[in-house]
């Protein structure tokens, strides 16, 4: 599950059922088959989450912990209802946290709680270096809000009540949280704060541009389709995330569909 | 098939399960009908379809050119193609030329649930008309404050004949046919109301879905709504378990709400009449911090208007209750279809694989008998999903443009769909042409010369 094996990604064939990719890793001396076709389907949501977290591309400019998009899970596990329900139980057990992203309809990012707390620590460290303002609010946020509020959004009143369990809350504290990237507001409801992953801005921009790029590269072709193997070889100009990330996301959200052919998997733009 | 008939004869198979089996086999072979065609006189997109609930014989359609038409779906008006294709022309049309007809698009046309003597149309010209079917005259007219998006009448009602109207105004109005006046208004939504449906289990319960993404359940005998569906309250599966987390969340939110305002013991009867007053009172509570210098005095029944839970991230565009009244399906402009357990008010987390749903217009969903399948207009196709697992069972492609409404007739196991391409398409179980007789029976009597 280390990153070096992904970099040398060569293409293999998709195995229809649940062969664990861990078995192939023992053969990685011979061929580095950790491609998308191998890992397209998993049995279980947690297994899929862990594998995709391990395959998260390393971005040099921004230090960000791995996250998985919900649409990627839909493309990996066959039964979507099972994915939703397992995610819900994982969320309730505080193993993962779900964030609503503002890139398009119904985009959700899933991050393991430990990764999220690490990301928060990085933010706090950055603030400490700059010595801006009262940093107690981050501690209160971590102990009171994150532990008890498991939904992706929180109302203004509730945020105040929960933070007040730590100490006297002022408006400046909430601005600090927003500046740190931990909370954000979306157009849906002016009264509601949404939890967010800090430092994720450039990655989200890359996400939407990458999606457009992948779809346009397929749409430009005459028959709007391409072999999965050759798609994976392409490099994306506008996105720091790799092709595999985008392919999983687009297949899961229904923009692309895969067709099994005698020479391998074919990716086609779905017209619906 | 023969084995099943034999089993039924011997009593091994119960009659109800026999009919259910035959019906579901027929539904599985639904395809565009090769023997039935509805000739639509409309010159604009079709917004609403309904077959009458008493006989299942007359189809009422409402279109965007302010015309409403009725068709007989059981008897054809003429035959074509050597008697093989039955053409159903409309029995009558009421349109803009009618002296009391609507002036703008008709968004909703429904039958009076008791018999087909009356039908009700709601239109973007802010009016709801009640028509007498036999004379095609307007019997009653209600003026609404905004464009009417949906009208609904309860099919179970024995003690009231109220038309629930969802308009672009935030209040849902109930119009009484017996008296010709408005009986009450239901406030609580924060934006226009796109869909209204009566509950299939109680004649007093109304479900409304608004452009603010909230779904509210109202008991019309009391003030305020008694349930607001929240998409984050979920349960895993059909039967609700008792998770500690969601129970504590609910307790926490209710505590913070009650601490934020002063409950006034005296009911404020003016609350309902102050249409705009309600709206302006909500915003200060939101912006104020928990110090709560601005106390809001509310009738205890109106507390629900402060509940800002949303069922969808966009507007709620379609609602359909299952026949037993225990589950509710909702479609939203966030392209999600959700199944709710009404008793617990939770999202059952069934994932219906919808890529895109149109979000600007209300859409009409249909369920098959026993609510095992739900037919959803998804852009230019209609998809049938299995309600409990969310799998796509069939896709019906035939319309050239977006489909707005579909209606399933459980008597004939036929699906009628209407869309922006001005067509009403019929989808019926496949049958071989050779099996059927050749249309109108030939007169073979000896004495009729």
XYZ file of C-alpha atoms in Angstrom:
721
model
C 0.000 0.000 0.000
C 2.937 2.404 -0.393
C 2.994 5.184 -2.896
C 5.925 4.041 -5.006
C 3.955 1.199 -6.490
C 1.277 3.522 -7.788
C 3.680 5.832 -9.527
C 4.867 3.055 -11.792
C 1.268 2.189 -12.642
C 1.000 -0.206 -15.485
C -2.274 -1.564 -16.672
C -3.906 -4.848 -15.840
C -7.270 -6.391 -16.402
C -10.283 -5.819 -14.245
C -11.196 -8.740 -12.100
C -14.887 -8.806 -11.664
C -15.161 -9.944 -8.089
C -13.559 -9.174 -4.808
C -9.955 -10.230 -5.218
C -8.124 -8.191 -2.668
C -5.436 -6.018 -4.214
C -3.179 -6.919 -1.307
C -2.485 -10.226 -3.003
C -1.040 -8.523 -6.041
C 1.271 -6.450 -3.922
C 3.266 -9.494 -3.039
C 4.093 -9.798 -6.728
C 5.190 -6.251 -7.070
C 8.743 -7.278 -7.633
C 7.690 -8.657 -10.982
C 5.057 -6.272 -12.215
C 3.598 -3.241 -10.578
C -0.030 -3.958 -11.253
C -1.892 -1.595 -9.042
C -3.922 -0.007 -11.762
C -7.491 1.142 -11.821
C -8.781 -1.929 -13.564
C -7.617 -4.116 -10.726
C -9.037 -2.014 -8.013
C -12.295 -1.022 -9.551
C -14.528 -2.975 -7.231
C -14.416 -3.881 -3.548
C -16.606 -5.826 -1.212
C -16.877 -3.493 1.634
C -16.996 0.241 2.161
C -14.298 0.309 4.799
C -11.934 -1.717 2.638
C -12.631 0.601 -0.284
C -12.054 3.654 1.888
C -8.733 2.383 3.140
C -7.500 1.397 -0.293
C -8.484 4.682 -1.845
C -6.941 6.603 0.986
C -3.709 4.762 0.366
C -3.896 5.547 -3.327
C -4.509 9.242 -2.795
C -2.095 11.181 -5.006
C 0.637 13.099 -3.328
C 0.389 16.783 -4.061
C 3.580 18.721 -3.597
C 2.356 22.253 -3.176
C -0.288 21.688 -0.526
C -0.014 19.503 2.506
C -3.312 17.772 2.659
C -4.399 14.528 4.230
C -6.064 11.994 1.978
C -9.794 12.173 1.471
C -12.198 10.111 -0.596
C -15.188 11.384 -2.514
C -18.554 9.757 -2.108
C -18.932 9.226 -5.836
C -15.690 7.262 -5.793
C -17.199 4.889 -3.276
C -20.250 4.452 -5.448
C -18.107 3.374 -8.353
C -16.204 0.875 -6.238
C -18.849 -0.928 -4.272
C -21.677 -2.388 -6.255
C -24.627 -1.707 -3.986
C -25.054 1.978 -3.353
C -27.556 1.580 -0.571
C -25.032 -0.568 1.256
C -22.429 2.176 0.813
C -24.762 4.792 2.243
C -25.664 2.678 5.208
C -22.130 1.595 5.988
C -20.928 5.162 5.730
C -23.650 6.186 8.123
C -22.599 3.606 10.692
C -18.938 4.522 10.276
C -19.833 8.144 10.790
C -21.778 7.361 13.922
C -18.894 5.351 15.300
C -16.667 8.385 14.694
C -14.332 6.547 12.376
C -14.839 8.941 9.486
C -16.182 12.430 9.015
C -18.224 13.590 6.062
C -17.946 17.067 4.595
C -20.159 18.688 2.042
C -18.153 20.277 -0.721
C -19.261 23.199 -2.789
C -18.087 21.807 -6.123
C -21.372 20.957 -7.742
C -24.394 19.068 -6.564
C -24.228 16.695 -3.687
C -20.467 16.270 -3.517
C -19.256 14.870 -0.259
C -15.717 14.221 0.924
C -14.999 11.496 3.450
C -11.962 11.685 5.656
C -10.802 9.447 8.448
C -11.099 11.201 11.761
C -7.410 10.808 12.577
C -6.436 12.424 9.301
C -8.807 15.271 9.974
C -7.378 15.867 13.420
C -3.890 15.862 11.934
C -4.963 18.432 9.414
C -6.396 20.565 12.203
C -3.121 20.344 14.074
C -1.310 21.703 11.033
C -3.661 24.646 10.947
C -3.154 25.374 14.633
C 0.598 25.222 14.202
C 0.433 27.682 11.341
C -1.593 30.070 13.445
C 0.755 29.701 16.363
C 3.665 30.679 14.181
C 1.910 33.809 13.099
C 0.734 34.433 16.656
C -2.649 35.726 15.548
C -5.310 35.894 18.139
C -6.624 33.642 20.776
C -5.983 30.013 19.930
C -8.093 28.469 22.677
C -11.015 28.336 20.324
C -9.334 25.546 18.368
C -9.074 23.457 21.490
C -12.694 24.087 22.340
C -13.655 23.271 18.757
C -11.799 20.004 18.895
C -13.048 18.812 22.240
C -16.611 20.024 22.210
C -17.776 20.481 18.664
C -16.020 17.740 16.710
C -16.725 15.122 19.301
C -20.406 15.731 19.642
C -21.585 17.146 16.332
C -21.257 14.457 13.710
C -23.285 16.044 10.923
C -21.605 18.019 8.147
C -23.275 21.256 9.189
C -23.998 23.128 12.360
C -26.329 25.943 13.196
C -25.039 29.238 14.525
C -26.817 28.884 17.863
C -25.596 25.410 18.405
C -22.028 26.317 17.574
C -22.123 29.057 20.176
C -23.580 26.763 22.809
C -21.038 24.049 22.176
C -18.058 26.384 22.104
C -19.242 28.081 25.258
C -18.726 24.815 27.073
C -15.045 25.636 26.736
C -15.062 29.273 27.647
C -16.326 32.748 26.775
C -16.970 32.891 23.073
C -16.709 36.060 21.049
C -17.418 36.723 17.390
C -13.705 36.977 16.794
C -13.329 33.336 17.679
C -15.698 32.230 14.997
C -13.865 34.392 12.472
C -10.672 32.607 13.471
C -12.274 29.273 12.771
C -13.440 30.486 9.387
C -10.022 31.920 8.575
C -8.448 28.650 9.492
C -10.680 26.926 6.991
C -12.442 24.750 9.520
C -15.867 26.278 9.014
C -17.426 27.771 5.966
C -20.741 29.121 4.834
C -22.575 28.045 1.746
C -25.253 29.734 -0.271
C -27.965 27.336 0.837
C -28.628 28.783 4.256
C -27.154 31.952 5.713
C -27.616 30.656 9.207
C -25.682 27.475 8.901
C -21.983 26.762 9.102
C -20.522 23.822 7.255
C -17.497 21.900 8.419
C -14.672 22.057 5.939
C -11.254 20.600 5.398
C -8.566 23.244 5.857
C -6.263 24.010 2.920
C -8.480 22.223 0.505
C -9.244 25.184 -1.762
C -6.714 24.565 -4.496
C -7.465 20.865 -4.507
C -11.159 21.540 -5.043
C -10.373 23.865 -7.901
C -8.219 21.153 -9.387
C -11.080 18.715 -8.874
C -13.616 20.681 -10.895
C -11.133 21.586 -13.601
C -9.901 18.045 -13.826
C -13.432 16.753 -14.208
C -14.066 19.127 -17.060
C -10.810 18.163 -18.673
C -11.494 14.436 -18.539
C -15.009 14.855 -19.904
C -13.896 17.171 -22.666
C -11.083 14.881 -23.733
C -13.609 12.097 -24.153
C -16.232 14.293 -25.752
C -13.802 15.467 -28.386
C -13.319 11.964 -29.694
C -15.533 10.775 -32.442
C -17.267 8.013 -30.554
C -16.817 9.541 -27.121
C -15.092 6.519 -25.692
C -11.610 5.304 -24.900
C -9.942 2.259 -23.419
C -9.439 2.576 -19.698
C -5.836 1.526 -20.023
C -4.951 4.349 -22.398
C -6.961 6.858 -20.382
C -4.876 6.142 -17.355
C -1.683 6.975 -19.193
C -2.806 10.529 -19.834
C -1.593 13.333 -17.653
C -3.949 16.055 -16.583
C -2.865 19.609 -17.157
C -5.147 21.390 -14.763
C -5.494 19.088 -11.854
C -2.982 18.021 -9.197
C -5.078 14.902 -8.596
C -4.313 11.933 -10.749
C -6.395 10.432 -13.514
C -7.466 7.471 -11.420
C -9.043 9.758 -8.820
C -11.049 11.572 -11.470
C -12.087 8.418 -13.271
C -13.474 6.850 -10.124
C -15.314 10.026 -9.305
C -16.856 10.426 -12.753
C -17.856 6.784 -13.016
C -19.514 6.971 -9.629
C -21.440 10.123 -10.361
C -22.751 8.664 -13.584
C -21.058 10.898 -16.115
C -18.972 8.040 -17.468
C -19.776 4.404 -17.754
C -17.555 1.394 -18.209
C -18.224 -1.321 -20.702
C -16.476 -4.662 -20.667
C -15.034 -5.552 -24.041
C -12.863 -8.361 -25.196
C -9.757 -6.202 -25.003
C -10.435 -4.725 -21.621
C -12.562 -2.052 -20.056
C -13.845 0.771 -22.182
C -14.838 4.134 -20.749
C -17.681 5.956 -22.442
C -19.483 9.226 -21.830
C -23.006 8.380 -20.742
C -25.760 10.294 -22.455
C -28.573 10.812 -20.024
C -48.815 -19.208 -16.036
C -50.871 -22.377 -16.288
C -49.197 -23.804 -13.260
C -50.176 -20.737 -11.324
C -53.759 -21.002 -12.432
C -53.752 -24.609 -11.360
C -52.327 -23.685 -7.990
C -54.937 -21.036 -7.566
C -57.625 -23.549 -8.373
C -56.373 -25.981 -5.809
C -56.006 -23.270 -3.232
C -52.241 -23.525 -2.909
C -51.851 -19.965 -4.086
C -53.880 -17.272 -2.394
C -55.970 -15.086 -4.693
C -54.184 -11.900 -3.715
C -50.744 -13.305 -4.373
C -51.976 -14.742 -7.652
C -53.066 -11.325 -8.853
C -49.916 -9.687 -7.547
C -47.783 -12.180 -9.405
C -49.599 -11.700 -12.675
C -49.489 -7.939 -12.298
C -45.810 -7.789 -11.505
C -45.019 -10.047 -14.433
C -46.893 -7.680 -16.664
C -45.156 -4.659 -15.196
C -41.788 -6.185 -15.876
C -42.583 -6.305 -19.566
C -43.692 -2.684 -19.833
C -42.649 -1.067 -23.076
C -43.950 1.590 -25.350
C -47.350 0.503 -26.432
C -47.717 -0.870 -29.922
C -51.474 -1.000 -29.761
C -52.556 2.129 -27.941
C -51.956 5.763 -28.709
C -53.237 8.919 -27.080
C -53.678 11.824 -29.454
C -52.914 14.929 -27.492
C -54.411 18.232 -28.638
C -51.997 20.233 -26.539
C -49.616 22.646 -28.165
C -47.212 23.004 -25.262
C -45.554 20.841 -22.652
C -47.718 18.607 -20.559
C -47.397 19.358 -16.883
C -49.809 17.061 -15.176
C -51.519 13.729 -15.737
C -54.067 11.911 -13.656
C -56.385 9.010 -14.198
C -59.546 9.227 -12.143
C -59.514 7.272 -8.937
C -63.037 5.903 -9.056
C -63.187 4.058 -12.370
C -59.675 4.301 -13.699
C -61.078 5.201 -17.062
C -60.579 8.885 -17.745
C -57.192 10.522 -18.084
C -56.971 14.228 -17.353
C -54.015 16.182 -18.637
C -53.004 19.780 -18.033
C -50.601 21.577 -20.332
C -48.581 24.737 -20.481
C -50.770 26.324 -23.154
C -53.554 26.659 -20.572
C -55.413 23.679 -21.974
C -56.800 20.724 -20.082
C -58.135 17.641 -21.855
C -59.839 14.406 -20.875
C -59.327 11.079 -22.664
C -61.032 7.739 -22.248
C -58.224 5.238 -21.903
C -60.359 2.164 -21.992
C -62.364 2.721 -25.147
C -60.676 4.013 -28.238
C -62.295 6.662 -30.366
C -61.055 5.111 -33.570
C -58.846 2.385 -34.864
C -56.013 2.569 -37.303
C -53.577 0.261 -38.938
C -56.178 -2.269 -39.886
C -57.778 -2.162 -36.494
C -54.593 -2.922 -34.633
C -53.782 0.455 -33.169
C -56.334 2.098 -30.932
C -56.316 5.874 -31.085
C -57.658 7.728 -28.105
C -58.636 11.253 -28.987
C -59.659 13.661 -26.306
C -63.285 13.788 -25.248
C -63.103 17.521 -24.736
C -60.560 20.302 -24.334
C -60.824 23.503 -22.324
C -58.298 26.114 -23.292
C -57.644 29.833 -23.483
C -60.617 30.425 -25.751
C -62.977 29.258 -23.050
C -64.550 32.276 -21.414
C -63.385 31.331 -17.939
C -60.374 29.355 -18.990
C -56.903 29.936 -17.660
C -54.647 32.474 -19.253
C -51.274 31.003 -18.464
C -49.906 27.518 -18.109
C -51.842 24.923 -16.158
C -49.461 23.340 -13.714
C -51.790 20.868 -12.085
C -55.054 19.185 -13.119
C -56.707 16.725 -10.766
C -60.024 14.925 -10.562
C -62.411 15.362 -7.709
C -61.692 12.170 -5.758
C -65.305 11.140 -5.224
C -66.455 11.044 -8.846
C -65.556 12.397 -12.231
C -68.185 15.099 -12.193
C -65.690 17.773 -11.195
C -62.091 18.470 -11.895
C -59.773 21.087 -10.509
C -57.058 22.949 -12.368
C -54.389 25.180 -10.933
C -52.501 27.557 -13.133
C -49.691 30.078 -13.276
C -52.292 32.803 -13.683
C -52.787 32.563 -9.881
C -56.196 30.937 -10.146
C -57.603 27.594 -9.204
C -60.708 26.667 -11.184
C -63.195 23.983 -10.308
C -64.881 22.719 -13.474
C -68.026 20.730 -14.016
C -67.041 17.938 -16.383
C -70.337 17.444 -18.154
C -71.004 21.069 -18.980
C -67.297 22.127 -19.054
C -68.115 25.243 -17.099
C -66.216 26.784 -14.243
C -68.174 26.267 -11.068
C -65.832 27.897 -8.597
C -62.750 30.023 -8.728
C -60.093 30.706 -6.076
C -57.521 33.438 -6.403
C -54.085 32.705 -4.982
C -51.336 35.180 -4.133
C -48.859 33.576 -6.497
C -48.420 31.044 -9.278
C -50.025 27.774 -8.370
C -47.558 24.901 -8.544
C -49.632 22.011 -7.271
C -53.115 21.261 -6.080
C -54.209 18.164 -4.251
C -57.340 16.700 -2.770
C -57.435 13.870 -0.312
C -58.810 10.640 -1.706
C -59.606 9.428 1.799
C -61.520 12.461 2.953
C -65.026 11.864 4.178
C -65.543 14.936 6.288
C -63.909 17.654 4.288
C -63.451 18.659 0.680
C -60.417 20.839 0.874
C -58.086 21.568 -1.998
C -54.542 22.039 -0.793
C -52.673 24.482 -3.005
C -48.937 24.969 -3.141
C -47.955 28.253 -4.707
C -44.901 30.440 -4.996
C -46.046 32.116 -1.800
C -44.628 30.623 1.394
C -48.013 29.650 2.751
C -50.006 26.615 1.823
C -53.645 27.431 1.423
C -56.596 25.162 1.877
C -59.629 25.999 -0.263
C -63.012 24.625 0.588
C -65.295 23.652 -2.298
C -68.344 23.417 -0.058
C -68.171 27.018 1.046
C -66.158 28.571 -1.747
C -63.719 30.253 0.630
C -60.289 29.599 2.069
C -60.455 27.567 5.208
C -56.950 27.931 6.478
C -53.357 28.667 5.639
C -50.392 26.719 6.831
C -47.225 28.679 7.428
C -43.813 27.358 8.041
C -42.089 27.113 4.719
C -39.497 29.707 3.935
C -39.889 29.704 0.187
C -42.483 28.689 -2.387
C -44.174 25.333 -2.049
C -43.667 23.134 -5.065
C -45.448 19.947 -4.124
C -48.374 19.048 -1.931
C -49.676 15.573 -1.275
C -52.277 14.285 1.099
C -51.330 11.371 3.260
C -52.607 8.005 2.131
C -53.308 6.893 5.659
C -55.061 9.842 7.270
C -57.505 12.341 5.828
C -56.143 15.100 8.064
C -52.464 14.883 7.223
C -50.934 16.912 4.426
C -47.329 16.683 3.269
C -45.727 19.624 1.515
C -42.344 20.072 -0.076
C -40.915 23.521 -0.602
C -38.306 25.292 -2.671
C -36.359 25.719 0.561
C -35.740 21.987 0.585
C -37.932 21.209 3.573
C -40.659 18.580 3.748
C -43.297 19.283 6.338
C -46.145 17.208 7.635
C -49.226 19.139 8.707
C -52.241 18.012 10.625
C -54.818 20.441 9.346
C -56.771 20.324 12.556
C -54.051 22.112 14.489
C -51.586 24.897 14.019
C -48.128 24.323 12.707
C -46.570 21.251 11.295
C -45.844 18.264 13.448
C -42.907 16.867 11.559
C -40.112 18.316 9.497
C -37.981 15.765 7.703
C -34.273 16.160 8.175
C -31.922 14.369 5.841
C -29.296 13.951 8.513
C -31.632 11.936 10.714
C -31.270 8.567 9.218
C -31.993 5.020 10.029
C -30.411 1.976 8.559
C -33.146 0.010 6.950
C -36.870 -0.235 7.101
C -37.446 -0.628 10.778
C -36.006 2.134 12.907
C -33.356 1.116 15.393
C -32.699 3.349 18.348
C -29.291 4.904 17.827
C -28.029 6.923 20.801
C -26.322 9.500 18.637
C -29.333 10.709 16.748
C -31.440 10.646 19.904
C -28.956 12.873 21.715
C -28.702 15.153 18.717
C -32.431 15.661 18.689
C -32.412 16.372 22.412
C -29.626 18.902 22.036
C -31.318 20.803 19.229
C -34.639 20.916 21.027
C -32.951 22.196 24.174
C -31.169 24.973 22.362
C -34.373 25.977 20.620
C -36.361 26.191 23.812
C -33.702 28.153 25.620
C -33.567 30.648 22.796
C -37.061 31.965 23.131
C -39.754 32.617 25.651
C -42.766 30.408 25.317
C -45.915 32.401 25.599
C -48.718 30.497 27.287
C -51.491 32.442 25.557
C -51.997 31.317 21.985
C -51.565 34.126 19.536
C -54.514 33.843 17.219
C -53.167 36.564 14.982
C -50.189 34.397 14.153
C -51.872 32.857 11.156
C -53.107 36.079 9.653
C -49.730 37.779 9.836
C -48.390 36.230 6.684
C -45.305 38.368 6.406
C -44.933 38.835 10.107
C -43.898 35.262 10.557
C -41.187 35.584 7.997
C -39.604 38.674 9.472
C -39.609 37.279 12.977
C -37.487 34.315 11.981
C -34.440 36.203 10.786
C -33.563 38.065 13.999
C -33.494 34.819 15.958
C -31.007 33.404 13.536
C -28.583 36.298 13.639
C -28.688 36.881 17.366
C -26.171 35.039 19.528
C -27.292 32.830 22.366
C -27.478 35.818 24.719
C -31.009 36.069 23.284
C -31.866 39.684 23.876
C -34.632 39.391 21.302
C -37.161 36.946 22.696
C -39.702 35.621 20.296
C -43.110 34.832 21.635
C -44.606 32.012 19.725
C -47.618 29.824 19.927
C -46.336 26.391 20.999
C -47.725 24.909 17.812
C -45.728 27.330 15.681
C -42.354 26.333 17.101
C -41.850 24.166 14.079
C -41.474 27.242 11.913
C -38.062 27.727 13.500
C -36.942 24.282 12.486
C -34.724 24.815 9.498
C -34.015 21.204 8.725
C -33.863 20.395 5.046
C -34.739 17.159 3.359
C -32.869 17.991 0.187
C -30.044 20.315 -0.697
C -32.162 22.004 -3.330
C -35.895 22.387 -3.846
C -38.221 19.444 -3.281
C -39.738 18.790 -6.688
C -41.791 15.651 -6.212
C -43.464 13.745 -3.411
C -45.207 10.404 -3.388
C -46.506 8.483 -0.435
C -46.664 4.704 -0.568
C -50.092 3.147 -0.466
C -49.889 2.069 3.143
C -48.913 5.564 4.145
C -45.821 4.415 5.994
C -43.158 5.603 3.622
C -42.673 8.721 1.586
C -40.593 9.187 -1.531
C -39.232 12.607 -2.303
C -37.371 13.906 -5.319
C -35.271 17.022 -5.128
C -33.493 19.364 -7.472
C -30.210 18.105 -5.980
C -30.940 15.067 -8.184
C -31.524 12.810 -5.252
C -34.481 10.605 -4.553
C -34.989 9.762 -0.898
C -37.192 7.295 0.914
C -38.439 8.390 4.320
C -40.012 6.378 7.071
C -42.968 8.498 8.107
C -43.377 7.021 11.557
C -39.868 7.872 12.684
C -39.240 10.791 10.349
C -35.919 9.328 9.271
C -34.165 8.933 5.990
C -33.861 5.232 5.230
C -30.701 5.856 3.195
C -31.851 3.886 0.182
C -29.783 5.117 -2.728
C -31.630 5.519 -6.010
C -29.195 5.843 -8.847
C -30.395 9.079 -10.395
C -27.832 11.035 -12.308
C -29.861 14.139 -12.922
C -33.402 15.225 -12.211
C -34.859 18.393 -13.564
C -35.066 20.986 -10.874
C -37.012 23.895 -12.214
C -40.439 22.296 -12.473
C -42.347 20.050 -10.129
C -42.336 16.462 -11.376
C -44.932 13.808 -10.737
C -43.777 10.426 -9.467
C -45.837 7.270 -9.710
C -45.730 4.031 -7.765
C -46.865 0.647 -8.954
C -49.456 -1.227 -6.975
C -48.147 -2.350 -3.557
C -45.485 0.296 -4.084
C -42.753 -2.051 -5.099
C -41.608 0.081 -7.990
C -41.440 3.817 -8.333
C -41.495 5.501 -11.721
C -39.436 8.677 -11.793
C -39.094 11.094 -14.695
C -35.339 11.551 -15.079
C -34.746 14.150 -17.758
C -35.825 12.554 -21.056
C -36.341 9.049 -19.737
C -38.554 7.533 -17.101
C -36.804 5.128 -14.779
C -38.431 2.489 -12.656
C -36.614 1.878 -9.393
C -37.153 -0.839 -6.885
C -38.268 1.039 -3.802
C -36.475 -0.985 -1.159
C -33.116 -1.549 -2.783
C -32.809 1.438 -5.065
C -31.819 -0.584 -8.117
C -32.921 0.579 -11.512
C -35.313 -2.010 -12.771
C -36.304 -0.506 -16.124
C -35.652 2.590 -18.182
C -38.284 3.920 -20.510
C -36.876 6.029 -23.287
C -39.294 7.461 -25.753
C -39.803 11.140 -25.161
C -37.842 13.643 -27.137
C -37.622 16.161 -24.352
C -37.871 16.284 -20.570
C -40.598 14.210 -18.999
C -42.682 16.052 -16.427
C -45.233 13.640 -15.142
C -46.100 10.003 -15.079
C -49.110 8.113 -13.849
C -49.419 4.399 -13.334
C -52.818 2.831 -13.758
C -52.856 -0.247 -11.591
C -56.000 -1.638 -13.175
C -54.477 -1.972 -16.587
C -50.820 -1.991 -15.535
C -50.157 0.840 -17.917
C -47.938 3.845 -17.488
C -48.840 7.210 -18.978
C -46.110 9.800 -19.290
C -46.242 13.375 -20.455
C -43.403 15.710 -21.206
C -42.161 18.880 -22.782
C -42.457 17.386 -26.239
C -46.269 17.768 -26.044
C -46.791 14.013 -26.218
C -48.552 11.644 -23.882
C -46.982 8.229 -24.282
C -48.550 4.982 -23.190
C -46.354 2.145 -21.897
C -48.130 -1.157 -21.668
C -47.165 -4.759 -21.067
C -46.002 -6.340 -24.276
C -48.385 -8.523 -26.135
C -48.186 -10.243 -29.455
C -50.347 -8.631 -32.082
C -51.419 -12.010 -33.337
C -53.030 -12.887 -30.014
C -55.508 -10.061 -30.077
C -58.701 -9.792 -32.057
C -58.761 -7.338 -34.913
C -60.258 -4.326 -33.249
C -63.961 -3.671 -33.598
C -65.954 -6.879 -33.697
C -67.376 -7.533 -37.078
C -71.065 -7.708 -37.272
C -71.796 -11.321 -38.020
C -75.481 -11.460 -37.202
C -77.782 -12.919 -39.810
C -80.618 -10.502 -39.383
C -78.771 -7.170 -39.481
C -78.812 -6.665 -43.191
